mmCIF file of C-alpha atoms and ligand atoms in Angstrom:
data_model
loop_
_atom_site.group_PDB
_atom_site.id
_atom_site.type_symbol
_atom_site.label_atom_id
_atom_site.label_comp_id
_atom_site.label_asym_id
_atom_site.label_seq_id
_atom_site.Cartn_x
_atom_site.Cartn_y
_atom_site.Cartn_z
ATOM 1 C CA MET A 498 0.036 0.037 0.033
ATOM 2 C CA ILE A 499 1.355 3.484 -0.817
ATOM 3 C CA ILE A 500 0.765 5.848 2.016
ATOM 4 C CA CYS A 501 -0.601 9.228 1.067
ATOM 5 C CA LYS A 502 0.506 12.185 3.356
ATOM 6 C CA SER A 503 -1.536 15.118 4.483
ATOM 7 C CA ALA A 504 -0.344 18.727 3.806
ATOM 8 C CA ALA A 505 0.881 18.886 7.448
ATOM 9 C CA GLU A 506 2.905 15.596 6.953
ATOM 10 C CA ILE A 507 4.442 16.985 3.787
ATOM 11 C CA GLU A 508 5.664 20.071 5.586
ATOM 12 C CA LYS A 509 7.362 17.825 8.168
ATOM 13 C CA LEU A 510 8.986 15.880 5.438
ATOM 14 C CA ARG A 511 10.001 19.092 3.839
ATOM 15 C CA ARG A 512 11.782 20.048 7.097
ATOM 16 C CA SER A 513 13.565 16.755 7.274
ATOM 17 C CA GLY A 514 14.411 16.831 3.575
ATOM 18 C CA ARG A 515 15.799 20.471 3.602
ATOM 19 C CA MET A 516 17.933 19.788 6.636
ATOM 20 C CA VAL A 517 19.616 16.860 4.767
ATOM 21 C CA ARG A 518 20.136 18.956 1.733
ATOM 22 C CA GLN A 519 21.564 21.870 3.859
ATOM 23 C CA VAL A 520 24.175 19.514 5.444
ATOM 24 C CA LEU A 521 24.925 17.839 2.007
ATOM 25 C CA GLY A 522 25.767 21.368 0.699
ATOM 26 C CA GLU A 523 28.034 21.946 3.739
ATOM 27 C CA ILE A 524 29.931 18.686 3.190
ATOM 28 C CA ARG A 525 30.661 19.659 -0.322
ATOM 29 C CA GLU A 526 33.012 22.164 0.890
ATOM 30 C CA HIS A 527 34.873 19.526 2.876
ATOM 31 C CA ALA A 528 35.286 17.109 0.034
ATOM 32 C CA ARG A 529 38.768 18.333 -0.812
ATOM 33 C CA PRO A 530 41.823 16.387 -1.914
ATOM 34 C CA GLY A 531 43.516 15.108 1.332
ATOM 35 C CA ALA A 532 40.353 14.789 3.348
ATOM 36 C CA THR A 533 39.232 11.236 4.392
ATOM 37 C CA THR A 534 35.599 10.001 4.076
ATOM 38 C CA LEU A 535 35.692 9.643 7.923
ATOM 39 C CA ASP A 536 36.317 13.254 8.283
ATOM 40 C CA LEU A 537 33.134 13.847 6.339
ATOM 41 C CA GLU A 538 31.230 11.359 8.599
ATOM 42 C CA LYS A 539 32.433 13.046 11.682
ATOM 43 C CA PHE A 540 31.293 16.494 10.156
ATOM 44 C CA VAL A 541 27.874 15.142 9.460
ATOM 45 C CA ALA A 542 27.399 13.515 12.832
ATOM 46 C CA ARG A 543 28.225 16.834 14.517
ATOM 47 C CA ARG A 544 25.874 18.785 12.345
ATOM 48 C CA PHE A 545 22.977 16.407 12.965
ATOM 49 C CA LYS A 546 23.664 16.754 16.717
ATOM 50 C CA GLU A 547 23.799 20.545 16.427
ATOM 51 C CA LEU A 548 20.482 20.612 14.461
ATOM 52 C CA GLY A 549 18.702 18.266 16.851
ATOM 53 C CA ALA A 550 18.159 15.529 14.208
ATOM 54 C CA ARG A 551 18.673 11.754 14.494
ATOM 55 C CA SER A 552 20.560 9.868 11.824
ATOM 56 C CA ALA A 553 18.293 7.817 9.646
ATOM 57 C CA PHE A 554 21.282 5.675 8.520
ATOM 58 C CA LYS A 555 23.066 4.742 11.602
ATOM 59 C CA GLY A 556 21.983 1.357 12.781
ATOM 60 C CA TYR A 557 19.692 0.868 9.800
ATOM 61 C CA ARG A 558 20.014 -2.880 9.062
ATOM 62 C CA GLY A 559 23.312 -2.559 11.085
ATOM 63 C CA TYR A 560 24.852 0.255 8.911
ATOM 64 C CA PRO A 561 27.576 1.707 11.064
ATOM 65 C CA CYS A 562 27.700 5.413 9.981
ATOM 66 C CA VAL A 563 25.383 8.398 9.463
ATOM 67 C CA LEU A 564 26.829 9.033 5.892
ATOM 68 C CA CYS A 565 27.378 6.841 2.804
ATOM 69 C CA ALA A 566 30.421 8.087 1.027
ATOM 70 C CA SER A 567 31.004 6.262 -2.303
ATOM 71 C CA VAL A 568 34.107 7.149 -4.407
ATOM 72 C CA ASN A 569 34.440 6.729 -8.182
ATOM 73 C CA ASN A 570 33.438 3.159 -9.117
ATOM 74 C CA GLU A 571 31.627 2.744 -5.819
ATOM 75 C CA ILE A 572 27.872 3.189 -6.573
ATOM 76 C CA ILE A 573 26.287 3.472 -3.228
ATOM 77 C CA HIS A 574 26.748 2.519 0.485
ATOM 78 C CA GLY A 575 30.431 3.257 0.736
ATOM 79 C CA ILE A 576 31.425 3.150 4.396
ATOM 80 C CA PRO A 577 33.308 6.128 5.653
ATOM 81 C CA SER A 578 36.887 5.224 6.607
ATOM 82 C CA ASP A 579 40.178 7.083 7.695
ATOM 83 C CA ARG A 580 41.971 4.990 5.082
ATOM 84 C CA ARG A 581 39.943 6.492 2.220
ATOM 85 C CA ILE A 582 41.703 9.619 1.409
ATOM 86 C CA LEU A 583 40.164 11.832 -1.346
ATOM 87 C CA LYS A 584 42.343 12.909 -4.269
ATOM 88 C CA GLU A 585 42.017 15.448 -7.083
ATOM 89 C CA GLY A 586 39.688 14.069 -9.860
ATOM 90 C CA ASP A 587 37.701 11.745 -7.758
ATOM 91 C CA ILE A 588 33.906 11.856 -7.723
ATOM 92 C CA LEU A 589 32.208 11.271 -4.415
ATOM 93 C CA SER A 590 28.618 10.272 -3.923
ATOM 94 C CA LEU A 591 27.307 11.653 -0.529
ATOM 95 C CA ASP A 592 24.047 10.136 0.778
ATOM 96 C CA THR A 593 22.642 10.909 4.176
ATOM 97 C CA GLY A 594 19.324 10.979 6.071
ATOM 98 C CA VAL A 595 17.609 12.266 9.245
ATOM 99 C CA ILE A 596 14.543 11.710 11.404
ATOM 100 C CA LEU A 597 13.013 14.928 12.688
ATOM 101 C CA ASP A 598 9.719 14.818 14.611
ATOM 102 C CA GLY A 599 9.245 11.277 13.320
ATOM 103 C CA TYR A 600 9.538 12.005 9.643
ATOM 104 C CA TYR A 601 12.405 11.031 7.408
ATOM 105 C CA GLY A 602 14.642 13.002 5.014
ATOM 106 C CA ASP A 603 16.870 11.224 2.570
ATOM 107 C CA SER A 604 18.967 12.805 -0.232
ATOM 108 C CA ALA A 605 22.153 12.335 -2.210
ATOM 109 C CA ILE A 606 24.455 14.256 -4.436
ATOM 110 C CA THR A 607 27.669 13.379 -6.256
ATOM 111 C CA VAL A 608 30.426 16.010 -6.143
ATOM 112 C CA PRO A 609 33.740 16.585 -7.740
ATOM 113 C CA VAL A 610 37.010 16.520 -5.611
ATOM 114 C CA GLY A 611 39.008 19.250 -7.074
ATOM 115 C CA ALA A 612 39.191 19.244 -10.904
ATOM 116 C CA ILE A 613 37.652 16.243 -12.644
ATOM 117 C CA SER A 614 37.829 14.875 -16.107
ATOM 118 C CA GLU A 615 35.431 16.020 -18.810
ATOM 119 C CA SER A 616 33.913 12.486 -19.061
ATOM 120 C CA ALA A 617 33.281 12.400 -15.175
ATOM 121 C CA GLN A 618 31.664 15.993 -15.461
ATOM 122 C CA ARG A 619 29.373 14.558 -18.149
ATOM 123 C CA LEU A 620 28.403 11.591 -15.956
ATOM 124 C CA LEU A 621 27.367 13.898 -13.110
ATOM 125 C CA LYS A 622 25.551 16.265 -15.352
ATOM 126 C CA VAL A 623 23.473 13.451 -17.147
ATOM 127 C CA THR A 624 22.719 11.764 -13.912
ATOM 128 C CA GLU A 625 21.343 14.987 -12.226
ATOM 129 C CA GLU A 626 19.519 15.778 -15.448
ATOM 130 C CA ALA A 627 17.826 12.300 -15.317
ATOM 131 C CA LEU A 628 16.631 13.028 -11.734
ATOM 132 C CA GLU A 629 15.308 16.442 -12.671
ATOM 133 C CA LEU A 630 13.468 15.066 -15.897
ATOM 134 C CA ALA A 631 12.130 12.270 -13.581
ATOM 135 C CA LEU A 632 10.807 14.793 -10.975
ATOM 136 C CA GLU A 633 8.910 16.589 -13.750
ATOM 137 C CA GLN A 634 6.968 13.410 -14.360
ATOM 138 C CA VAL A 635 5.784 13.194 -10.658
ATOM 139 C CA ARG A 636 2.240 14.437 -11.578
ATOM 140 C CA LEU A 637 -1.313 13.488 -10.785
ATOM 141 C CA GLY A 638 -2.534 10.791 -13.202
ATOM 142 C CA ASN A 639 0.962 9.822 -14.448
ATOM 143 C CA ARG A 640 2.132 6.284 -13.569
ATOM 144 C CA LEU A 641 5.153 5.317 -11.710
ATOM 145 C CA GLY A 642 6.544 3.652 -14.856
ATOM 146 C CA ASP A 643 6.639 7.139 -16.523
ATOM 147 C CA VAL A 644 9.044 8.219 -13.710
ATOM 148 C CA SER A 645 11.294 5.087 -13.984
ATOM 149 C CA ALA A 646 11.404 5.170 -17.761
ATOM 150 C CA THR A 647 12.401 8.822 -17.924
ATOM 151 C CA VAL A 648 15.534 7.918 -15.849
ATOM 152 C CA GLN A 649 16.403 5.000 -17.981
ATOM 153 C CA HIS A 650 15.832 6.824 -21.310
ATOM 154 C CA HIS A 651 17.917 9.791 -20.412
ATOM 155 C CA ALA A 652 20.912 7.740 -19.089
ATOM 156 C CA GLU A 653 20.900 5.305 -22.000
ATOM 157 C CA ARG A 654 20.343 8.097 -24.602
ATOM 158 C CA ASN A 655 23.612 9.410 -23.320
ATOM 159 C CA GLY A 656 25.527 6.081 -23.594
ATOM 160 C CA TYR A 657 25.197 5.125 -19.953
ATOM 161 C CA THR A 658 23.507 2.261 -17.999
ATOM 162 C CA VAL A 659 21.239 2.300 -14.993
ATOM 163 C CA VAL A 660 21.760 0.051 -11.946
ATOM 164 C CA ARG A 661 18.856 -2.467 -11.543
ATOM 165 C CA GLU A 662 19.803 -3.878 -8.011
ATOM 166 C CA PHE A 663 18.958 -0.783 -6.040
ATOM 167 C CA VAL A 664 15.841 1.489 -6.226
ATOM 168 C CA GLY A 665 14.159 4.609 -5.003
ATOM 169 C CA HIS A 666 11.352 4.372 -2.584
ATOM 170 C CA GLY A 667 8.194 5.820 -0.860
ATOM 171 C CA ILE A 668 9.266 7.796 2.259
ATOM 172 C CA GLY A 669 7.462 9.127 5.289
ATOM 173 C CA LYS A 670 7.294 7.860 8.781
ATOM 174 C CA SER A 671 9.768 5.022 7.548
ATOM 175 C CA MET A 672 12.707 5.563 5.355
ATOM 176 C CA HIS A 673 11.499 2.883 2.898
ATOM 177 C CA GLU A 674 7.888 2.723 2.198
ATOM 178 C CA GLU A 675 6.211 1.322 -0.952
ATOM 179 C CA PRO A 676 6.370 1.734 -3.733
ATOM 180 C CA GLN A 677 9.856 0.633 -4.962
ATOM 181 C CA ILE A 678 11.055 3.128 -7.665
ATOM 182 C CA PRO A 679 13.330 1.364 -10.135
ATOM 183 C CA ASN A 680 15.449 3.512 -12.579
ATOM 184 C CA TYR A 681 14.181 1.485 -15.393
ATOM 185 C CA GLY A 682 10.773 0.782 -16.567
ATOM 186 C CA GLN A 683 7.848 1.308 -19.122
ATOM 187 C CA PRO A 684 5.851 4.439 -19.594
ATOM 188 C CA GLY A 685 2.221 3.936 -18.781
ATOM 189 C CA HIS A 686 2.768 1.043 -16.389
ATOM 190 C CA GLY A 687 2.710 0.772 -12.627
ATOM 191 C CA PRO A 688 0.675 2.583 -9.950
ATOM 192 C CA VAL A 689 -1.187 5.764 -10.907
ATOM 193 C CA LEU A 690 0.271 8.777 -8.969
ATOM 194 C CA LYS A 691 -2.036 10.295 -6.270
ATOM 195 C CA GLU A 692 -2.160 13.424 -4.231
ATOM 196 C CA GLY A 693 0.034 13.094 -1.106
ATOM 197 C CA MET A 694 2.264 10.345 -2.189
ATOM 198 C CA VAL A 695 6.006 11.218 -1.366
ATOM 199 C CA PHE A 696 8.824 9.568 -3.190
ATOM 200 C CA ALA A 697 12.701 9.394 -2.867
ATOM 201 C CA ILE A 698 13.900 9.171 -6.531
ATOM 202 C CA GLU A 699 17.409 8.249 -6.887
ATOM 203 C CA PRO A 700 19.082 7.521 -10.229
ATOM 204 C CA MET A 701 22.318 5.426 -10.053
ATOM 205 C CA VAL A 702 23.962 5.789 -13.412
ATOM 206 C CA ASN A 703 27.038 3.877 -14.615
ATOM 207 C CA ALA A 704 29.581 4.902 -17.227
ATOM 208 C CA GLY A 705 30.112 1.367 -18.206
ATOM 209 C CA VAL A 706 28.080 -1.899 -17.713
ATOM 210 C CA ALA A 707 25.073 -1.931 -15.470
ATOM 211 C CA GLY A 708 26.244 -4.825 -13.331
ATOM 212 C CA VAL A 709 27.258 -4.453 -9.544
ATOM 213 C CA LYS A 710 29.055 -6.255 -7.012
ATOM 214 C CA VAL A 711 28.964 -5.974 -3.222
ATOM 215 C CA LEU A 712 32.274 -5.888 -1.546
ATOM 216 C CA ASP A 713 33.256 -8.013 1.406
ATOM 217 C CA ASP A 714 32.036 -5.468 3.913
ATOM 218 C CA ASN A 715 28.523 -6.471 2.861
ATOM 219 C CA TRP A 716 27.750 -2.894 2.039
ATOM 220 C CA THR A 717 29.686 -1.110 -0.490
ATOM 221 C CA ALA A 718 28.213 -1.554 -3.991
ATOM 222 C CA VAL A 719 30.656 -1.182 -6.864
ATOM 223 C CA THR A 720 30.316 -1.367 -10.575
ATOM 224 C CA ALA A 721 31.194 -4.747 -12.043
ATOM 225 C CA ASP A 722 33.659 -3.303 -14.605
ATOM 226 C CA GLY A 723 35.385 -0.782 -12.197
ATOM 227 C CA LYS A 724 34.075 2.268 -14.217
ATOM 228 C CA LEU A 725 32.534 5.374 -12.645
ATOM 229 C CA SER A 726 28.985 5.680 -11.277
ATOM 230 C CA ALA A 727 27.058 8.688 -10.090
ATOM 231 C CA HIS A 728 23.999 8.959 -7.719
ATOM 232 C CA PHE A 729 21.556 11.901 -7.022
ATOM 233 C CA GLU A 730 18.519 11.854 -4.875
ATOM 234 C CA HIS A 731 15.630 14.093 -4.163
ATOM 235 C CA MET A 732 12.249 13.575 -2.197
ATOM 236 C CA VAL A 733 9.199 14.863 -4.012
ATOM 237 C CA ALA A 734 5.481 14.992 -3.204
ATOM 238 C CA VAL A 735 2.619 14.615 -5.714
ATOM 239 C CA THR A 736 0.421 17.642 -5.518
ATOM 240 C CA LYS A 737 -2.492 19.305 -7.475
ATOM 241 C CA ASN A 738 0.093 21.893 -8.602
ATOM 242 C CA GLY A 739 2.577 19.455 -9.826
ATOM 243 C CA PRO A 740 5.772 18.105 -8.407
ATOM 244 C CA ASP A 741 6.906 19.521 -4.972
ATOM 245 C CA VAL A 742 10.514 18.805 -4.458
ATOM 246 C CA LEU A 743 10.848 18.628 -0.578
ATOM 247 C CA THR A 744 14.644 18.601 -0.724
ATOM 248 C CA ARG A 745 14.951 21.922 -2.515
ATOM 249 C CA LEU A 746 16.409 24.825 -0.315
HETATM 250 N N1 MF3 B 994 19.660 6.535 0.932
HETATM 251 C C1 MF3 B 994 19.650 5.132 1.051
HETATM 252 C C2 MF3 B 994 18.336 4.660 0.586
HETATM 253 O O1 MF3 B 994 17.638 5.405 0.073
HETATM 254 C C3 MF3 B 994 19.790 4.773 2.436
HETATM 255 C C4 MF3 B 994 21.126 4.156 2.648
HETATM 256 S S1 MF3 B 994 21.059 2.670 3.484
HETATM 257 C C5 MF3 B 994 21.747 2.954 4.978
HETATM 258 O O2 MF3 B 994 18.098 3.413 0.535
HETATM 259 F F1 MF3 B 994 22.025 1.762 5.579
HETATM 260 F F2 MF3 B 994 22.886 3.556 4.860
HETATM 261 F F3 MF3 B 994 20.994 3.598 5.708
HETATM 262 CO CO1 CO B 995 16.956 6.715 -0.478
#
């Protein structure tokens, strides 16, 4: 069952979503060559404490940190470590979430570390565009397949592939609610979008093959061919007035 939210609940989700986005923006500044991903973890943990938010990630299915920091060929769920030193030219996916007043916020961005190659820049641009185009599809009467197909089409049209093993999701008083939102699909298929539905849409786009492997830490998902991957995530509500992106500052 897809849970529809009231206007008051959507405002709570917006508070959570904006807080996540605010902190993601702040970490961007710390993602410099020489910093470790554990430095970023510590920064985020401190900010959540200051802002009075609880981490949505730490302890979730045993996940040990408040931040997922995934570098280059790592797609998602990279565990922050003091041995992972960022270097110029890396791309870094930052994914984090909060619980505020019982409502979840979840968002992700992929950022450059210093100057990055033109091909890496293009991957980030296309992945973020795929997300923006998908958000535009979050309209009354559209179907979930319209959202999914939009991500897939934009990625593949640009010569990239979409990850199949991980999906976006409904979000509310739980981080993961129905429906699952794949980054591939068929227009005109799936549930019809109704007022008050709230989705976390999160394209994961690979420069090479779509396949993934999970490392021995049982979390870090990497590309099967070692090529780059990018990830962006926004929360969006279905409203009478069109898509309402709750993670926009
Ligand atoms: N943002 C991720 C998602 O939407 C959550 C990361 S899993 C966690 O599923 F274990 F780190 F919480
Ligand atoms: Co998510």
